[in-house]
């Protein structure tokens, strides 16, 4: 097999897809949660008419616009990559999966695109109720997009409702294709992760402003809504994760064995491995720290339940153990931290001590990346744990790759790293700039926004840089 630096086409193609999807997945997840947050702010503003809610909604809408654009750009790259690096994937199971992506465009993307313009530019042009409705429909569209993407991804883990003719899959029951056995758990798990991620970003921004004494009304609202969502949703996520684990044990037992670094089914209670260094060659764990029986209680809901170990599967049907094992623990660790953050924060809010609790606000302002990290770690558990299958039991990853050389994949991977570093670096810098500037209560009114499309590109009169430039022009 042809290789470059010891890496073959399959591994390089997997690295490239993993790199690009790691950039992509955080933006849709963030916009799913952020659109729901903005819609909630607008509904509250419509009922209360509190000015700071309107200011907050406009501020986060700007952040949403940039994040949505980067999500769309990175998603297009993935679709092209399916054709360049994974052509056999499309040829063999495209008949089943491609319509799901088409349904996403026809329903979710069209819904988002239709009302996104009204949401972004209709603040001073539409009645408040119509703008609020537009924001709700955009939030619905982002969630609907997640529905179709998770349906397609879940099918790759637990294929159902199809038949194979001449080596190609054909759908025979769309209900079973969409609502395949793992879909409800993956959809609930991913959507909750999206809302949790946004909640942490919002709470972190609120903590930042409260620490420096800026935008205090907006900061308190962000802390209440962000920490409240964390306190409620983080435990719910743990419950969903437990159900998801039971489903995975039923349909993908090798993945669960890798997650737990469980090597042999000895027919008695299984410990929960807290930490270890998995040794696949010798089929054992080094430096293991484990709690007796806890693995059986969590994974089988019984005191002495057992399940298959990795040695019960042929070596060529085992997923890589170390990345799955460590990624899962990182994800769970962040989840537990979210629960603690939410509960402590709500307790401080209830006791009206949040403004004085600088020991809590200081770390919280830097905690915004944790949700994104948890999503990426969870994605690694899911996708690396599925190996060596790209569609479980139907198509191996090695059989889905395009007939391209590893040199070609390496060159395109290097270009992706370069372009993504520049494009997304600028995008993330711009979002940070907006958050550093914070909500601006004196947004331009209808008299300053002519009804022309290019009006959206005019300088913001509240922007310090724009104001300085105008002063310079007047002086000249």
Tab-separated table of C-alpha atoms in Angstrom:
chain	number	residue	atom	x	y	z
A	1	UNK	CA	0.000	0.000	0.000
A	2	UNK	CA	1.315	3.435	-0.956
A	3	UNK	CA	2.103	5.672	2.031
A	4	UNK	CA	3.627	9.047	2.828
A	5	UNK	CA	5.431	9.471	6.147
A	6	UNK	CA	4.009	6.049	7.022
A	7	UNK	CA	0.411	7.270	6.567
A	8	UNK	CA	-1.894	5.688	3.988
A	9	UNK	CA	-4.795	7.233	2.081
A	10	UNK	CA	-7.439	5.940	4.493
A	11	UNK	CA	-5.817	7.402	7.609
A	12	UNK	CA	-4.987	10.719	5.933
A	13	UNK	CA	-8.545	11.016	4.614
A	14	UNK	CA	-9.878	10.339	8.104
A	15	UNK	CA	-7.546	12.960	9.584
A	16	UNK	CA	-8.637	15.490	6.990
A	17	UNK	CA	-12.339	14.846	7.561
A	18	UNK	CA	-11.830	14.924	11.325
A	19	UNK	CA	-9.983	18.245	11.077
A	20	UNK	CA	-12.607	19.951	8.929
A	21	UNK	CA	-15.599	18.601	10.845
A	22	UNK	CA	-14.055	19.637	14.175
A	23	UNK	CA	-14.174	23.226	12.866
A	24	UNK	CA	-17.644	22.778	11.415
A	25	UNK	CA	-19.480	21.087	14.253
A	26	UNK	CA	-18.942	23.837	16.818
A	27	UNK	CA	-20.588	26.545	14.692
A	28	UNK	CA	-23.914	24.785	13.962
A	29	UNK	CA	-24.071	23.663	17.586
A	30	UNK	CA	-23.489	27.242	18.761
A	31	UNK	CA	-26.037	28.728	16.357
A	32	UNK	CA	-28.673	26.167	17.375
A	33	UNK	CA	-28.368	27.269	20.988
A	34	UNK	CA	-27.823	30.949	20.227
A	35	UNK	CA	-30.855	31.275	17.953
A	36	UNK	CA	-33.043	29.775	20.704
A	37	UNK	CA	-31.496	32.200	23.224
A	38	UNK	CA	-32.171	35.208	20.959
A	39	UNK	CA	-35.750	34.108	20.302
A	40	UNK	CA	-36.309	33.722	24.051
A	41	UNK	CA	-34.873	37.206	24.691
A	42	UNK	CA	-37.186	38.708	22.086
A	43	UNK	CA	-40.271	36.978	23.499
A	44	UNK	CA	-39.373	38.284	26.967
A	45	UNK	CA	-38.802	41.760	25.527
A	46	UNK	CA	-42.144	41.668	23.675
A	47	UNK	CA	-43.899	40.920	26.970
A	48	UNK	CA	-41.947	43.228	29.292
A	49	UNK	CA	-40.638	45.963	26.948
A	50	UNK	CA	-37.462	46.042	29.068
A	51	UNK	CA	-34.863	47.955	26.964
A	52	UNK	CA	-31.894	45.850	28.057
A	53	UNK	CA	-33.548	42.702	26.656
A	54	UNK	CA	-33.854	44.397	23.258
A	55	UNK	CA	-30.206	45.506	23.467
A	56	UNK	CA	-29.093	41.989	24.343
A	57	UNK	CA	-31.071	40.404	21.524
A	58	UNK	CA	-29.510	42.777	18.965
A	59	UNK	CA	-26.040	42.200	20.335
A	60	UNK	CA	-26.214	38.412	20.189
A	61	UNK	CA	-27.829	38.562	16.739
A	62	UNK	CA	-24.585	40.065	15.396
A	63	UNK	CA	-22.600	37.210	16.942
A	64	UNK	CA	-25.120	34.748	15.490
A	65	UNK	CA	-24.683	36.189	11.977
A	66	UNK	CA	-20.909	35.653	11.949
A	67	UNK	CA	-21.182	32.172	13.487
A	68	UNK	CA	-23.901	31.149	11.029
A	69	UNK	CA	-21.779	32.278	8.072
A	70	UNK	CA	-18.764	30.272	9.266
A	71	UNK	CA	-20.983	27.225	9.833
A	72	UNK	CA	-22.319	27.400	6.272
A	73	UNK	CA	-18.842	27.818	4.751
A	74	UNK	CA	-17.341	24.918	6.695
A	75	UNK	CA	-20.356	22.703	5.886
A	76	UNK	CA	-19.944	23.216	2.137
A	77	UNK	CA	-16.341	22.022	2.395
A	78	UNK	CA	-17.512	18.765	3.979
A	79	UNK	CA	-19.868	18.025	1.110
A	80	UNK	CA	-17.116	18.492	-1.465
A	81	UNK	CA	-14.819	16.330	0.593
A	82	UNK	CA	-17.298	13.457	0.445
A	83	UNK	CA	-16.850	13.539	-3.309
A	84	UNK	CA	-13.082	13.905	-3.401
A	85	UNK	CA	-11.922	11.600	-0.601
A	86	UNK	CA	-14.938	9.349	-0.002
A	87	UNK	CA	-16.382	8.687	-3.445
A	88	UNK	CA	-17.112	5.011	-2.728
A	89	UNK	CA	-19.039	6.025	0.353
A	90	UNK	CA	-21.383	8.006	-1.873
A	91	UNK	CA	-21.621	5.261	-4.472
A	92	UNK	CA	-22.530	2.506	-2.004
A	93	UNK	CA	-24.804	4.221	0.523
A	94	UNK	CA	-25.561	7.529	-1.219
A	95	UNK	CA	-29.010	6.288	-2.264
A	96	UNK	CA	-29.992	6.098	1.389
A	97	UNK	CA	-28.198	9.065	2.931
A	98	UNK	CA	-28.258	11.703	0.180
A	99	UNK	CA	-32.054	12.267	0.412
A	100	UNK	CA	-31.685	13.060	4.125
A	101	UNK	CA	-29.237	15.850	3.302
A	102	UNK	CA	-31.608	17.055	0.571
A	103	UNK	CA	-34.502	17.116	3.068
A	104	UNK	CA	-32.347	19.257	5.324
A	105	UNK	CA	-31.827	21.802	2.540
A	106	UNK	CA	-35.485	21.774	1.459
A	107	UNK	CA	-36.902	22.214	4.958
A	108	UNK	CA	-34.399	23.539	7.484
A	109	UNK	CA	-32.038	25.598	5.329
A	110	UNK	CA	-34.823	27.193	3.297
A	111	UNK	CA	-36.653	28.069	6.518
A	112	UNK	CA	-33.512	29.611	8.013
A	113	UNK	CA	-32.579	31.476	4.831
A	114	UNK	CA	-36.113	32.830	4.342
A	115	UNK	CA	-36.320	34.482	7.748
A	116	UNK	CA	-32.642	35.152	8.478
A	117	UNK	CA	-32.707	38.410	6.511
A	118	UNK	CA	-35.729	39.620	8.457
A	119	UNK	CA	-33.992	38.677	11.688
A	120	UNK	CA	-30.737	40.458	10.818
A	121	UNK	CA	-32.007	43.594	9.078
A	122	UNK	CA	-35.638	43.924	10.132
A	123	UNK	CA	-35.199	45.453	13.574
A	124	UNK	CA	-36.453	48.887	12.550
A	125	UNK	CA	-38.488	47.860	9.532
A	126	UNK	CA	-40.919	45.216	10.822
A	127	UNK	CA	-43.418	45.301	13.676
A	128	UNK	CA	-41.938	43.717	16.817
A	129	UNK	CA	-44.256	40.701	16.662
A	130	UNK	CA	-43.114	39.932	13.110
A	131	UNK	CA	-39.445	40.212	14.021
A	132	UNK	CA	-39.965	37.943	17.029
A	133	UNK	CA	-41.748	35.444	14.786
A	134	UNK	CA	-38.834	35.531	12.330
A	135	UNK	CA	-36.358	34.825	15.118
A	136	UNK	CA	-38.462	31.907	16.386
A	137	UNK	CA	-38.624	30.428	12.875
A	138	UNK	CA	-34.850	30.768	12.463
A	139	UNK	CA	-34.391	28.946	15.785
A	140	UNK	CA	-36.813	26.261	14.584
A	141	UNK	CA	-34.878	25.976	11.311
A	142	UNK	CA	-31.548	25.431	13.068
A	143	UNK	CA	-33.088	22.708	15.245
A	144	UNK	CA	-34.678	21.121	12.164
A	145	UNK	CA	-31.284	21.102	10.477
A	146	UNK	CA	-29.903	19.197	13.463
A	147	UNK	CA	-32.774	16.713	13.121
A	148	UNK	CA	-31.831	15.693	9.565
A	149	UNK	CA	-28.066	15.674	10.128
A	150	UNK	CA	-28.437	13.539	13.245
A	151	UNK	CA	-30.818	11.200	11.407
A	152	UNK	CA	-28.158	10.622	8.726
A	153	UNK	CA	-25.340	10.238	11.231
A	154	UNK	CA	-27.369	7.885	13.427
A	155	UNK	CA	-28.157	5.695	10.429
A	156	UNK	CA	-24.410	5.211	9.898
A	157	UNK	CA	-24.209	3.837	13.455
A	158	UNK	CA	-27.426	1.788	13.482
A	159	UNK	CA	-28.533	1.252	9.854
A	160	UNK	CA	-32.187	0.293	9.389
A	161	UNK	CA	-34.932	0.338	6.741
A	162	UNK	CA	-32.743	-0.549	3.767
A	163	UNK	CA	-31.910	-3.416	1.411
A	164	UNK	CA	-28.669	-4.244	-0.414
A	165	UNK	CA	-28.707	-5.016	-4.150
A	166	UNK	CA	-25.476	-5.513	-6.105
A	167	UNK	CA	-23.515	-4.124	-3.154
A	168	UNK	CA	-25.501	-0.859	-3.027
A	169	UNK	CA	-27.961	0.122	-0.304
A	170	UNK	CA	-31.510	1.123	-1.225
A	171	UNK	CA	-34.047	2.593	1.213
A	172	UNK	CA	-37.171	0.468	1.627
A	173	UNK	CA	-38.740	2.108	4.690
A	174	UNK	CA	-38.057	5.821	5.238
A	175	UNK	CA	-39.564	5.826	8.721
A	176	UNK	CA	-37.049	3.187	9.807
A	177	UNK	CA	-34.227	4.958	7.982
A	178	UNK	CA	-34.905	8.257	9.765
A	179	UNK	CA	-35.992	6.920	13.147
A	180	UNK	CA	-33.281	4.264	13.303
A	181	UNK	CA	-32.557	2.682	16.716
A	182	UNK	CA	-29.988	5.221	17.947
A	183	UNK	CA	-31.517	8.392	16.454
A	184	UNK	CA	-33.648	9.546	19.445
A	185	UNK	CA	-30.688	9.312	21.828
A	186	UNK	CA	-28.176	10.986	19.520
A	187	UNK	CA	-30.577	13.787	18.598
A	188	UNK	CA	-31.491	14.525	22.228
A	189	UNK	CA	-27.828	14.297	23.295
A	190	UNK	CA	-26.568	16.634	20.557
A	191	UNK	CA	-29.329	19.232	20.905
A	192	UNK	CA	-28.864	19.384	24.667
A	193	UNK	CA	-25.105	19.770	24.122
A	194	UNK	CA	-25.783	22.697	21.776
A	195	UNK	CA	-27.976	24.498	24.319
A	196	UNK	CA	-25.459	23.801	27.106
A	197	UNK	CA	-22.583	25.173	25.026
A	198	UNK	CA	-24.423	28.401	24.304
A	199	UNK	CA	-25.512	28.733	27.931
A	200	UNK	CA	-21.898	28.575	29.072
A	201	UNK	CA	-20.792	31.165	26.491
A	202	UNK	CA	-23.597	33.512	27.565
A	203	UNK	CA	-22.853	33.045	31.274
A	204	UNK	CA	-19.119	33.590	30.672
A	205	UNK	CA	-19.812	36.852	28.813
A	206	UNK	CA	-22.102	37.987	31.644
A	207	UNK	CA	-19.397	37.196	34.209
A	208	UNK	CA	-16.877	39.183	32.167
A	209	UNK	CA	-19.034	42.304	32.062
A	210	UNK	CA	-20.050	42.092	35.728
A	211	UNK	CA	-16.431	41.786	36.854
A	212	UNK	CA	-15.478	45.062	35.152
A	213	UNK	CA	-18.720	46.846	35.988
A	214	UNK	CA	-19.979	47.244	32.381
A	215	UNK	CA	-23.446	46.517	30.994
A	216	UNK	CA	-24.605	45.400	34.447
A	217	UNK	CA	-28.307	44.931	33.617
A	218	UNK	CA	-27.444	42.874	30.541
A	219	UNK	CA	-24.788	40.944	32.469
A	220	UNK	CA	-27.211	39.929	35.208
A	221	UNK	CA	-29.726	38.729	32.621
A	222	UNK	CA	-27.044	36.690	30.839
A	223	UNK	CA	-25.929	35.137	34.134
A	224	UNK	CA	-29.487	34.279	35.162
A	225	UNK	CA	-30.388	32.697	31.829
A	226	UNK	CA	-27.015	31.020	31.223
A	227	UNK	CA	-26.529	29.592	34.698
A	228	UNK	CA	-30.214	28.652	34.981
A	229	UNK	CA	-29.983	26.633	31.772
A	230	UNK	CA	-26.779	24.973	32.961
A	231	UNK	CA	-28.364	24.012	36.286
A	232	UNK	CA	-31.358	22.428	34.549
A	233	UNK	CA	-29.924	20.983	31.350
A	234	UNK	CA	-26.584	19.611	32.565
A	235	UNK	CA	-28.212	16.967	34.835
A	236	UNK	CA	-30.724	16.224	32.061
A	237	UNK	CA	-27.779	15.655	29.729
A	238	UNK	CA	-26.313	13.138	32.200
A	239	UNK	CA	-29.641	11.249	32.169
A	240	UNK	CA	-29.782	11.277	28.352
A	241	UNK	CA	-26.164	10.117	28.241
A	242	UNK	CA	-27.066	7.144	30.428
A	243	UNK	CA	-29.879	6.122	28.055
A	244	UNK	CA	-27.550	6.675	25.097
A	245	UNK	CA	-24.978	4.379	26.718
A	246	UNK	CA	-27.534	1.580	27.143
A	247	UNK	CA	-28.521	1.916	23.498
A	248	UNK	CA	-24.884	1.868	22.380
A	249	UNK	CA	-24.202	-1.249	24.458
A	250	UNK	CA	-27.080	-2.974	22.656
A	251	UNK	CA	-26.102	-1.979	19.106
A	252	UNK	CA	-22.344	-1.214	19.242
A	253	UNK	CA	-20.879	-3.271	22.116
A	254	UNK	CA	-17.311	-2.952	20.792
A	255	UNK	CA	-17.531	0.830	21.135
A	256	UNK	CA	-18.657	0.540	24.774
A	257	UNK	CA	-15.818	-1.920	25.474
A	258	UNK	CA	-13.364	0.649	24.061
A	259	UNK	CA	-14.936	3.476	26.062
A	260	UNK	CA	-14.490	1.455	29.248
A	261	UNK	CA	-11.141	-0.119	28.240
A	262	UNK	CA	-12.850	-3.411	29.144
A	263	UNK	CA	-10.845	-6.317	27.735
A	264	UNK	CA	-12.457	-9.565	28.923
A	265	UNK	CA	-15.971	-10.645	29.817
A	266	UNK	CA	-15.346	-12.735	32.931
A	267	UNK	CA	-19.031	-13.156	33.725
A	268	UNK	CA	-19.092	-11.154	36.937
A	269	UNK	CA	-19.371	-7.555	38.087
A	270	UNK	CA	-17.419	-5.036	36.018
A	271	UNK	CA	-15.485	-2.177	37.680
A	272	UNK	CA	-15.621	1.390	36.393
A	273	UNK	CA	-12.179	2.381	35.153
A	274	UNK	CA	-11.575	5.989	36.196
A	275	UNK	CA	-8.075	6.169	34.733
A	276	UNK	CA	-5.753	3.752	32.929
A	277	UNK	CA	-3.268	3.538	30.110
A	278	UNK	CA	-4.786	1.018	27.651
A	279	UNK	CA	-2.334	-1.471	26.119
A	280	UNK	CA	-4.064	-2.973	23.038
A	281	UNK	CA	-1.079	-5.157	22.128
A	282	UNK	CA	-1.200	-7.071	25.413
A	283	UNK	CA	-4.948	-6.529	25.946
A	284	UNK	CA	-4.671	-4.991	29.388
A	285	UNK	CA	-4.628	-1.656	31.227
A	286	UNK	CA	-1.579	-0.160	32.909
A	287	UNK	CA	-1.786	2.223	35.898
A	288	UNK	CA	-5.471	1.396	36.312
A	289	UNK	CA	-7.608	3.127	38.927
A	290	UNK	CA	-11.088	1.581	39.097
A	291	UNK	CA	-14.166	1.426	41.329
A	292	UNK	CA	-15.482	-2.140	41.825
A	293	UNK	CA	-18.979	-2.971	40.470
A	294	UNK	CA	-19.674	0.620	39.362
A	295	UNK	CA	-19.250	-0.285	35.681
A	296	UNK	CA	-22.007	-2.906	35.976
A	297	UNK	CA	-24.313	-0.488	37.808
A	298	UNK	CA	-23.899	2.272	35.201
A	299	UNK	CA	-23.887	0.171	32.029
A	300	UNK	CA	-26.283	-2.657	32.881
A	301	UNK	CA	-28.239	-1.071	35.773
A	302	UNK	CA	-27.570	-4.237	37.818
A	303	UNK	CA	-25.109	-5.038	40.639
A	304	UNK	CA	-23.299	-7.847	38.842
A	305	UNK	CA	-24.131	-7.379	35.155
A	306	UNK	CA	-21.398	-8.099	32.626
A	307	UNK	CA	-20.829	-7.204	28.992
A	308	UNK	CA	-18.470	-8.146	26.205
A	309	UNK	CA	-14.828	-7.140	26.356
A	310	UNK	CA	-12.623	-6.126	23.435
A	311	UNK	CA	-11.023	-9.591	23.294
A	312	UNK	CA	-14.473	-10.972	22.386
A	313	UNK	CA	-14.184	-9.207	19.018
A	314	UNK	CA	-11.705	-9.950	16.208
A	315	UNK	CA	-8.804	-7.498	16.210
A	316	UNK	CA	-9.862	-6.050	12.858
A	317	UNK	CA	-13.286	-5.169	14.312
A	318	UNK	CA	-12.045	-3.252	17.373
A	319	UNK	CA	-11.999	0.566	17.442
A	320	UNK	CA	-8.849	2.398	18.569
A	321	UNK	CA	-9.043	2.247	22.364
A	322	UNK	CA	-6.935	5.134	23.695
A	323	UNK	CA	-8.587	8.089	21.844
A	324	UNK	CA	-12.083	6.782	22.625
A	325	UNK	CA	-11.228	6.054	26.274
A	326	UNK	CA	-9.625	9.452	27.012
A	327	UNK	CA	-12.099	11.515	24.945
A	328	UNK	CA	-15.033	9.999	26.819
A	329	UNK	CA	-13.515	10.887	30.195
A	330	UNK	CA	-12.773	14.425	29.052
A	331	UNK	CA	-16.378	14.830	27.895
A	332	UNK	CA	-17.834	13.454	31.135
A	333	UNK	CA	-15.441	15.561	33.223
A	334	UNK	CA	-16.599	18.742	31.481
A	335	UNK	CA	-20.211	17.659	31.943
A	336	UNK	CA	-19.728	17.268	35.702
A	337	UNK	CA	-18.049	20.678	35.807
A	338	UNK	CA	-21.072	22.160	34.043
A	339	UNK	CA	-23.424	20.665	36.637
A	340	UNK	CA	-21.334	22.106	39.487
A	341	UNK	CA	-21.081	25.517	37.761
A	342	UNK	CA	-24.827	25.697	37.153
A	343	UNK	CA	-25.817	24.688	40.678
A	344	UNK	CA	-23.293	26.955	42.412
A	345	UNK	CA	-24.266	29.843	40.158
A	346	UNK	CA	-27.994	29.420	40.800
A	347	UNK	CA	-27.330	29.216	44.544
A	348	UNK	CA	-25.387	32.496	44.371
A	349	UNK	CA	-28.155	34.104	42.325
A	350	UNK	CA	-30.780	32.897	44.785
A	351	UNK	CA	-28.776	34.338	47.702
A	352	UNK	CA	-28.203	37.546	45.668
A	353	UNK	CA	-24.416	37.219	46.083
A	354	UNK	CA	-23.411	36.714	42.465
A	355	UNK	CA	-21.924	40.231	42.088
A	356	UNK	CA	-19.724	39.770	45.159
A	357	UNK	CA	-18.610	36.225	44.277
A	358	UNK	CA	-15.562	37.199	42.272
A	359	UNK	CA	-13.973	33.822	43.125
A	360	UNK	CA	-16.785	32.330	41.000
A	361	UNK	CA	-16.963	34.962	38.248
A	362	UNK	CA	-13.225	35.035	37.495
A	363	UNK	CA	-12.942	31.393	36.329
A	364	UNK	CA	-16.432	31.524	34.810
A	365	UNK	CA	-15.450	34.304	32.362
A	366	UNK	CA	-12.808	31.964	30.884
A	367	UNK	CA	-15.033	28.858	30.819
A	368	UNK	CA	-16.736	29.587	27.474
A	369	UNK	CA	-14.614	27.092	25.404
A	370	UNK	CA	-15.543	24.119	27.605
A	371	UNK	CA	-18.824	23.411	25.851
A	372	UNK	CA	-17.133	23.399	22.439
A	373	UNK	CA	-14.427	21.084	23.792
A	374	UNK	CA	-17.077	18.709	25.172
A	375	UNK	CA	-18.787	18.562	21.771
A	376	UNK	CA	-15.531	17.747	19.983
A	377	UNK	CA	-14.576	15.094	22.555
A	378	UNK	CA	-18.049	13.564	22.306
A	379	UNK	CA	-17.819	13.549	18.524
A	380	UNK	CA	-14.467	11.759	18.740
A	381	UNK	CA	-15.984	9.098	21.002
A	382	UNK	CA	-18.846	8.595	18.564
A	383	UNK	CA	-16.929	8.566	15.311
A	384	UNK	CA	-13.641	6.906	16.296
A	385	UNK	CA	-15.631	4.411	18.347
A	386	UNK	CA	-17.503	3.405	15.163
A	387	UNK	CA	-14.320	2.236	13.454
A	388	UNK	CA	-13.524	0.156	11.473
A	389	UNK	CA	-17.026	0.755	10.070
A	390	UNK	CA	-18.176	3.870	8.273
A	391	UNK	CA	-21.686	2.390	8.226
A	392	UNK	CA	-21.839	-0.185	11.000
A	393	UNK	CA	-22.020	-3.719	9.627
A	394	UNK	CA	-22.569	-2.436	6.068
A	395	UNK	CA	-19.438	-0.670	4.809
A	396	UNK	CA	-15.914	-0.564	6.202
A	397	UNK	CA	-14.053	2.747	6.229
A	398	UNK	CA	-11.208	1.278	4.201
A	399	UNK	CA	-13.681	0.304	1.451
A	400	UNK	CA	-15.246	3.768	1.259
A	401	UNK	CA	-12.197	5.841	0.382
A	402	UNK	CA	-11.584	7.318	-3.088
A	403	UNK	CA	-8.842	5.905	-5.352
A	404	UNK	CA	-6.484	8.803	-4.649
A	405	UNK	CA	-2.868	8.772	-3.530
A	406	UNK	CA	-1.784	9.658	0.010
A	407	UNK	CA	0.354	12.473	-1.434
A	408	UNK	CA	-2.732	14.113	-2.933
A	409	UNK	CA	-4.628	13.862	0.357
A	410	UNK	CA	-1.657	15.218	2.307
A	411	UNK	CA	-1.352	18.265	0.050
A	412	UNK	CA	-5.074	19.053	0.316
A	413	UNK	CA	-4.904	18.539	4.105
A	414	UNK	CA	-2.036	21.047	4.361
A	415	UNK	CA	-4.050	23.551	2.309
A	416	UNK	CA	-7.082	23.047	4.552
A	417	UNK	CA	-4.980	23.706	7.646
A	418	UNK	CA	-3.592	26.894	6.082
A	419	UNK	CA	-6.907	28.268	4.790
A	420	UNK	CA	-8.882	27.315	7.899
A	421	UNK	CA	-6.237	28.890	10.105
A	422	UNK	CA	-6.614	32.211	8.270
A	423	UNK	CA	-10.376	32.280	7.601
A	424	UNK	CA	-11.609	30.931	10.902
A	425	UNK	CA	-8.896	32.734	12.841
A	426	UNK	CA	-10.243	36.036	11.480
A	427	UNK	CA	-13.847	34.991	12.161
A	428	UNK	CA	-13.158	33.986	15.757
A	429	UNK	CA	-11.122	37.170	16.303
A	430	UNK	CA	-14.061	39.234	15.034
A	431	UNK	CA	-16.499	37.468	17.387
A	432	UNK	CA	-14.164	38.105	20.301
A	433	UNK	CA	-13.956	41.751	19.270
A	434	UNK	CA	-17.744	42.052	19.308
A	435	UNK	CA	-17.987	40.395	22.718
A	436	UNK	CA	-15.202	42.599	24.077
A	437	UNK	CA	-17.097	45.661	22.907
A	438	UNK	CA	-20.318	44.358	24.449
A	439	UNK	CA	-23.987	45.276	23.988
A	440	UNK	CA	-24.547	48.841	22.773
A	441	UNK	CA	-27.731	50.443	24.118
A	442	UNK	CA	-27.810	53.208	21.518
A	443	UNK	CA	-28.337	51.201	18.338
A	444	UNK	CA	-29.042	53.187	15.152
A	445	UNK	CA	-32.730	53.929	14.708
A	446	UNK	CA	-34.932	53.851	11.571
A	447	UNK	CA	-33.919	57.374	10.571
A	448	UNK	CA	-30.275	56.294	10.230
A	449	UNK	CA	-30.930	53.104	8.276
A	450	UNK	CA	-32.157	53.760	4.729
A	451	UNK	CA	-34.008	50.883	3.117
A	452	UNK	CA	-31.173	49.806	0.871
A	453	UNK	CA	-29.305	46.502	1.112
A	454	UNK	CA	-25.901	48.226	1.289
A	455	UNK	CA	-27.048	50.107	4.369
A	456	UNK	CA	-26.019	47.095	6.394
A	457	UNK	CA	-22.392	47.808	5.502
A	458	UNK	CA	-22.317	51.403	6.707
A	459	UNK	CA	-20.123	52.211	9.738
A	460	UNK	CA	-21.702	51.729	13.114
A	461	UNK	CA	-21.951	55.205	14.734
A	462	UNK	CA	-21.340	53.604	18.140
A	463	UNK	CA	-18.093	52.032	16.982
A	464	UNK	CA	-15.094	53.778	18.514
A	465	UNK	CA	-12.927	53.238	15.417
A	466	UNK	CA	-15.597	54.680	13.109
A	467	UNK	CA	-16.063	57.695	15.347
A	468	UNK	CA	-12.329	58.351	15.379
A	469	UNK	CA	-12.160	58.107	11.595
A	470	UNK	CA	-15.025	60.587	11.188
A	471	UNK	CA	-13.356	63.054	13.524
A	472	UNK	CA	-10.172	62.770	11.512
A	473	UNK	CA	-12.048	63.399	8.264
A	474	UNK	CA	-13.732	66.505	9.713
A	475	UNK	CA	-10.416	67.871	10.963
A	476	UNK	CA	-8.868	67.406	7.523
